[in-house]
Coordinates of C-alpha atoms and ligand atoms in Angstrom, one line a residue:
R1 CA 0.4 -0.3 0.2
M2 CA 2.6 2.3 0.9
M3 CA 4.2 1.5 -2.5
K4 CA 1.0 2.2 -4.4
R5 CA 2.4 5.7 -6.1
Q6 CA 4.7 8.5 -5.8
I7 CA 2.9 11.0 -7.1
Q8 CA 3.8 14.2 -7.7
C9 CA 2.1 17.5 -6.0
R10 CA -0.5 18.6 -8.2
S11 CA 0.3 22.3 -9.9
D12 CA -2.4 24.5 -9.8
L13 CA -2.4 23.6 -5.5
G14 CA -1.8 27.3 -4.5
R15 CA -4.4 28.7 -7.0
L16 CA -6.0 26.3 -3.9
N17 CA -4.6 28.5 -1.2
A18 CA -7.0 30.9 -1.0
P19 CA -10.0 28.9 -0.6
F20 CA -8.6 26.8 1.8
L21 CA -7.4 30.4 3.9
A22 CA -10.8 31.2 2.7
I23 CA -12.5 28.8 5.2
Y24 CA -9.9 28.6 8.1
E25 CA -10.6 32.3 8.2
S26 CA -15.0 31.2 8.2
L27 CA -14.4 28.7 11.5
I28 CA -12.2 31.2 14.1
P29 CA -14.3 32.5 17.0
A30 CA -15.7 35.8 17.1
E31 CA -13.0 37.9 20.2
E32 CA -17.3 38.2 21.4
E33 CA -16.6 34.7 22.8
K34 CA -13.9 35.1 23.9
A35 CA -15.5 38.0 26.1
K36 CA -17.9 35.9 26.9
Q37 CA -15.6 32.6 27.8
K38 CA -14.0 36.0 30.0
Q39 CA -17.1 36.9 31.4
L40 CA -18.2 33.2 31.8
L41 CA -15.2 31.4 33.8
T42 CA -15.2 34.5 35.7
L43 CA -18.9 34.0 37.4
L44 CA -17.8 30.1 37.9
E45 CA -14.2 30.8 40.0
R46 CA -17.0 33.4 41.8
L47 CA -19.0 30.8 43.2
V48 CA -16.1 27.8 43.5
C49 CA -14.8 29.9 45.6
T50 CA -17.3 30.7 48.4
E51 CA -16.6 26.7 49.2
W52 CA -13.0 27.0 48.4
P53 CA -11.5 29.3 48.9
K54 CA -8.2 28.3 47.9
A55 CA -9.7 26.2 44.8
R56 CA -8.3 27.7 40.7
L57 CA -9.6 27.1 37.5
Y58 CA -8.4 27.1 34.3
L59 CA -9.5 27.3 30.6
Y60 CA -7.9 23.6 29.1
G61 CA -8.5 22.4 25.7
S62 CA -10.0 23.9 22.6
C63 CA -10.9 27.6 24.4
A64 CA -7.2 27.3 25.4
N65 CA -5.2 25.8 23.7
S66 CA -6.5 28.2 20.0
F67 CA -7.3 25.5 18.0
G68 CA -10.9 25.8 18.7
V69 CA -12.8 27.1 15.9
S70 CA -16.2 28.8 16.9
K71 CA -19.4 28.1 19.1
S72 CA -17.0 25.0 20.9
D73 CA -17.8 24.4 25.0
I74 CA -15.7 25.6 26.8
D75 CA -13.5 23.1 29.1
V76 CA -12.5 24.6 32.3
C77 CA -10.3 22.3 35.3
L78 CA -10.7 23.3 39.3
A79 CA -7.8 22.7 40.5
I80 CA -8.2 21.7 44.1
E81 CA -5.9 20.6 47.3
D82 CA -7.8 19.3 49.3
M83 CA -8.3 15.4 48.2
D84 CA -9.5 14.8 51.2
V85 CA -12.7 14.2 49.6
N86 CA -13.1 12.3 46.3
K87 CA -13.7 13.6 42.6
S88 CA -17.2 12.4 43.0
E89 CA -17.8 14.5 46.5
I90 CA -17.1 16.5 44.6
I91 CA -18.5 16.9 41.5
L92 CA -21.9 16.8 43.7
R93 CA -20.9 19.6 45.7
L94 CA -20.8 21.5 42.3
A95 CA -23.4 21.0 41.0
D96 CA -25.5 21.9 43.8
I97 CA -24.0 25.0 43.6
F98 CA -23.8 25.5 40.3
Q99 CA -28.4 24.8 40.3
S100 CA -28.8 26.8 43.3
D101 CA -27.6 29.7 40.3
N102 CA -29.7 29.4 37.7
L103 CA -27.0 28.0 35.6
Q104 CA -29.2 25.6 33.7
N105 CA -28.4 22.0 32.0
V106 CA -26.4 20.8 35.5
Q107 CA -25.3 16.9 35.3
A108 CA -22.8 15.7 37.3
L109 CA -21.4 12.5 35.4
T110 CA -19.4 10.6 37.6
R111 CA -19.2 7.8 36.9
A112 CA -17.8 9.2 33.8
R113 CA -13.6 8.0 32.7
V114 CA -13.0 11.4 33.3
P115 CA -15.9 12.9 35.7
I116 CA -17.2 16.1 35.2
V117 CA -20.2 18.6 35.9
K118 CA -22.0 20.0 32.8
L119 CA -24.0 23.1 32.7
M120 CA -24.9 26.0 30.4
D121 CA -25.0 29.6 30.8
P122 CA -28.2 31.0 30.3
V123 CA -26.4 34.5 30.4
T124 CA -23.6 33.6 27.6
G125 CA -25.2 31.3 25.8
L126 CA -22.0 29.3 26.3
S127 CA -22.1 25.7 27.8
C128 CA -19.0 23.9 29.5
D129 CA -17.8 20.9 31.0
I130 CA -15.8 21.3 34.5
C131 CA -13.0 18.4 35.6
I132 CA -11.1 18.5 38.4
N133 CA -7.3 18.1 38.5
N134 CA -7.0 17.6 35.6
I135 CA -3.8 19.8 35.8
L136 CA -1.7 17.1 32.8
A137 CA -4.8 18.2 30.6
V138 CA -4.1 22.0 31.3
V139 CA -0.2 21.4 30.7
N140 CA -0.5 20.1 27.2
T141 CA -3.1 22.6 26.4
K142 CA -0.5 25.6 27.1
L143 CA 2.2 23.3 24.9
L144 CA 0.0 22.8 21.7
R145 CA -0.7 26.8 22.6
D146 CA 2.9 27.8 22.3
Y147 CA 2.6 25.0 19.2
A148 CA 0.7 27.6 17.7
L149 CA 2.5 31.0 18.1
I150 CA 5.8 29.4 16.3
D151 CA 4.0 29.8 12.9
A152 CA 0.6 30.6 12.1
R153 CA 0.3 27.5 9.5
L154 CA -0.1 25.3 12.1
R155 CA -3.6 25.9 13.2
Q156 CA -4.7 27.3 9.8
L157 CA -3.7 23.0 8.8
A158 CA -5.4 21.8 12.5
F159 CA -8.5 23.7 11.7
I160 CA -9.0 22.3 8.4
V161 CA -7.9 18.6 9.6
K162 CA -10.0 19.2 12.8
H163 CA -12.9 20.6 10.4
W164 CA -12.2 18.1 8.1
A165 CA -12.3 15.3 11.3
K166 CA -16.0 16.5 12.1
S167 CA -17.4 16.3 8.6
R168 CA -16.3 13.4 8.4
G169 CA -17.2 11.5 11.1
V170 CA -14.1 10.4 12.0
N171 CA -13.4 12.6 15.6
E172 CA -15.5 10.1 17.3
T173 CA -14.0 9.3 19.9
Y174 CA -16.3 7.0 21.6
Q175 CA -16.1 5.3 18.2
G176 CA -12.5 4.7 17.7
T177 CA -11.7 7.4 15.5
L178 CA -10.2 10.6 17.3
S179 CA -9.3 12.9 19.1
S180 CA -9.0 16.4 18.5
Y181 CA -6.2 16.5 20.8
A182 CA -4.6 13.2 18.8
Y183 CA -5.2 15.1 15.3
V184 CA -3.6 18.4 16.6
I185 CA -0.1 16.2 17.5
M186 CA -0.5 14.9 14.2
C187 CA -0.1 18.6 12.9
I188 CA 2.4 19.6 14.8
H189 CA 4.2 15.9 14.0
F190 CA 4.2 16.7 10.8
L191 CA 5.1 20.1 10.3
Q192 CA 7.8 19.4 12.0
Q193 CA 9.4 16.6 9.8
R194 CA 9.2 19.4 7.2
R195 CA 12.6 20.3 5.3
P196 CA 12.8 23.2 6.1
A197 CA 11.3 22.6 9.6
I198 CA 8.1 24.9 9.6
L199 CA 7.5 24.0 13.6
P200 CA 10.8 22.5 16.4
C201 CA 10.7 20.2 19.0
L202 CA 10.4 22.4 22.3
Q203 CA 11.2 19.5 23.9
E204 CA 13.8 19.2 23.1
M205 CA 14.9 22.4 23.9
E206 CA 16.8 24.6 26.6
T207 CA 13.9 23.9 29.4
T208 CA 11.8 27.9 30.8
F209 CA 9.3 26.2 31.2
S210 CA 8.4 22.9 34.2
A211 CA 5.8 21.5 36.2
T212 CA 5.5 17.8 37.6
V213 CA 2.6 16.7 37.5
E214 CA 1.4 13.1 38.9
G215 CA 4.9 11.5 38.9
V216 CA 4.9 12.8 35.3
E217 CA 8.5 15.6 34.1
C218 CA 6.7 18.0 31.9
A219 CA 9.6 20.6 30.6
F220 CA 10.0 22.4 27.8
F221 CA 11.3 25.6 26.3
D222 CA 8.9 28.2 26.7
Q223 CA 9.8 31.7 25.0
V224 CA 7.7 31.1 21.9
E225 CA 8.5 34.6 20.1
K226 CA 11.9 34.0 20.2
L227 CA 11.0 31.9 17.4
R228 CA 8.9 33.3 15.5
D229 CA 11.2 33.2 12.6
F230 CA 11.5 29.6 12.8
G231 CA 9.6 28.4 9.8
S232 CA 10.2 31.2 7.7
C233 CA 12.8 28.9 5.5
N234 CA 9.9 27.2 4.5
N235 CA 7.7 28.9 2.2
E236 CA 5.1 25.8 1.5
T237 CA 1.5 27.4 0.9
M238 CA -1.6 26.0 3.8
S239 CA -3.1 24.1 1.1
Q240 CA 0.5 22.2 0.2
L241 CA 0.2 21.6 3.4
V242 CA -3.4 19.9 3.2
W243 CA -2.5 18.3 0.3
A244 CA 0.7 16.6 1.8
F245 CA -1.0 16.2 5.0
F246 CA -3.2 14.1 4.0
N247 CA -0.8 13.0 1.5
Y248 CA 1.4 11.2 3.9
W249 CA -1.4 9.6 6.4
A250 CA -2.9 8.1 3.5
Y251 CA 0.2 7.0 1.6
H252 CA 3.0 7.2 3.5
H253 CA 3.0 6.8 7.1
D254 CA 4.6 3.2 8.6
Y255 CA 1.1 1.6 10.0
A256 CA 3.1 -1.3 11.3
N257 CA 6.4 -0.4 13.1
S258 CA 5.9 3.5 13.5
V259 CA 5.1 5.3 16.3
I260 CA 4.6 9.7 15.5
S261 CA 6.5 11.5 18.2
I262 CA 6.4 15.2 18.8
R263 CA 8.6 14.7 22.2
T264 CA 11.6 13.6 20.0
R265 CA 10.2 15.1 16.8
N266 CA 11.0 12.1 15.6
I267 CA 9.3 9.0 14.4
I268 CA 9.9 6.1 16.6
S269 CA 9.4 2.4 15.9
K270 CA 6.2 0.3 17.6
Q271 CA 8.8 -2.6 18.8
G272 CA 10.5 0.0 21.1
K273 CA 7.7 0.9 22.9
D274 CA 6.0 -3.1 23.0
W275 CA 3.1 -1.7 21.0
T276 CA 3.7 -3.9 18.2
R277 CA 1.1 -6.5 19.8
R278 CA -3.3 -5.7 21.9
I279 CA -2.6 -5.0 25.5
G280 CA -6.5 -4.9 27.0
N281 CA -8.4 -2.9 24.5
D282 CA -5.3 -0.5 23.7
R283 CA -4.5 -2.4 19.8
H284 CA -1.5 0.3 18.9
L285 CA -3.6 -0.2 15.3
I286 CA -2.6 4.1 14.5
C287 CA 1.0 5.3 17.0
I288 CA 0.5 8.2 18.5
E289 CA 2.6 9.4 21.2
D290 CA 1.5 11.6 24.1
P291 CA 4.1 14.2 24.4
F292 CA 4.2 14.2 28.5
Q293 CA 2.7 10.5 28.9
V294 CA 4.8 8.7 26.5
S295 CA 2.9 5.6 27.5
H296 CA 0.1 6.8 26.4
D297 CA -1.0 6.1 22.3
L298 CA -3.5 8.7 21.5
G299 CA -4.2 6.0 19.0
R300 CA -5.8 3.6 21.3
V301 CA -8.9 3.9 21.3
V302 CA -9.5 3.3 17.3
D303 CA -10.0 -0.8 16.8
K304 CA -9.7 -3.0 13.4
Y305 CA -12.9 -1.4 12.0
S306 CA -12.5 2.4 12.6
I307 CA -8.7 2.0 11.3
K308 CA -10.2 0.9 8.0
V309 CA -12.6 3.9 7.9
L310 CA -10.0 6.7 8.8
R311 CA -6.8 5.4 6.4
E312 CA -9.8 4.9 4.1
E313 CA -10.9 9.3 4.8
F314 CA -6.9 9.6 4.8
E315 CA -6.8 7.8 0.7
R316 CA -10.4 10.0 0.1
A317 CA -8.9 12.5 1.6
A318 CA -5.7 13.2 -0.4
D319 CA -7.7 11.9 -3.8
I320 CA -9.6 14.1 -3.9
M321 CA -6.6 16.9 -3.0
Q322 CA -5.0 14.9 -5.8
Y323 CA -7.2 15.4 -8.4
D324 CA -10.2 17.0 -8.1
P325 CA -11.6 20.1 -9.2
N326 CA -13.1 21.9 -6.6
P327 CA -11.2 20.1 -2.9
C328 CA -12.8 22.8 -0.6
G329 CA -15.9 21.8 -1.5
K330 CA -16.2 17.9 -1.4
L331 CA -13.3 17.3 1.8
F332 CA -16.0 18.7 3.6
E333 CA -18.7 16.4 2.7
P334 CA -20.9 15.5 5.3
Y335 CA -20.3 11.5 5.2
Ligands
LIG401 P1 -12.5 20.4 20.3 O1 -12.4 21.3 19.3 O2 -12.9 19.3 19.4 O3 -13.9 19.9 22.1 P2 -10.3 20.4 22.1 O4 -9.4 21.3 21.8 O5 -10.9 20.3 23.0 O6 -11.5 20.1 21.0 P3 -10.8 17.1 22.8 O7 -9.8 16.0 22.1 O8 -12.4 17.2 23.5 O9 -9.6 18.1 22.0 O10 -9.6 17.6 24.4 C1 -9.5 18.5 25.5 C2 -8.6 18.7 26.5 O11 -8.1 17.3 27.1 C3 -6.7 18.8 25.2 O12 -6.5 19.8 24.8 C4 -5.9 17.6 26.2 O13 -4.9 18.2 26.7 C5 -7.1 16.7 26.9 N1 -7.1 16.3 25.9 C6 -8.1 15.1 25.8 N2 -7.4 14.0 25.1 C7 -6.6 13.3 26.1 C8 -5.8 12.5 25.0 N3 -6.3 11.3 25.4 N4 -3.9 12.7 26.7 C9 -4.8 13.5 27.6 N5 -5.2 14.2 27.6 C10 -6.5 14.6 26.1
LIG402 MG1 -13.5 19.9 23.4

């Protein structure tokens, strides 16, 4: 399959750049959405602090990593030191507090893998999920945001890839396809691999930010304002990158042997990580190393059926990028 084709990039890709940029622009959240997020966060902080004065709230996920499209739900993490009470009790108590303050659709999901409270704020119209002490997610959110500040093409590519994945139904972890977080990591890896590289490897540079979270050492270079010119030797446009991204995952990635790793800026071997066979529910059919929890394969949700769906979608996208006269329309057609 990998040998299937060595194709040449189509010659009119330049013409497609403007339409892709227009789609990207249309997905960017308006400034007023940011203001509403702040407003809701302030309200939640006030409510939470009456019960736990030392607690802090952090935004994480797409509302804070700069990869959020407009009208996304917001993800909030409550950081609380006092863990005498267990997470379920905190979740239930939070739900009580929010309910009595007229927040709507308040639900306490205490049995979920990551227990959360869900709510909707009628004033801003925003929905939000609140989890407890998920500090690793707060730190990986910062890593993603810092990468996005280095080169504008990361955010552009990731918006297009996320938009494609949502349109095509392959952004559903409960159905065995990939999370938005996994897709952004795939985009970072891909831009690290371009020659000349468009992104550096922040975790291999001098440490300017570090945190130890749940025994995991998270260290990287975060003075990204110093890296604004990093990708300037590479002139590839968005449409070229979209084409090459899908082409890579359709025809060039070695699914049998390779793990992508933004931590090392490399492709590493499945063998080395002992990810060559199914262990429990982890099948390792597409291997994406988490940058901090390196024993986590973000592709572990993918099973023998969904890997087929996923690869067929990569191939469809690559073929549309290669041959379709109007790829912007076709790529995002609902499945
Ligand atoms: P969307 O716009 O689709 O809501 P999102 O950026 O919020 O995208 P999600 O995949 O919903 O992405 O994940 C939210 C956050 O949760 C991520 O930014 C990341 O911090 C954390 N996260 C999600 N999945 C994992 C995972 N498998 N391991 C570690 N952290 C994860
Ligand atoms: Mg989210």
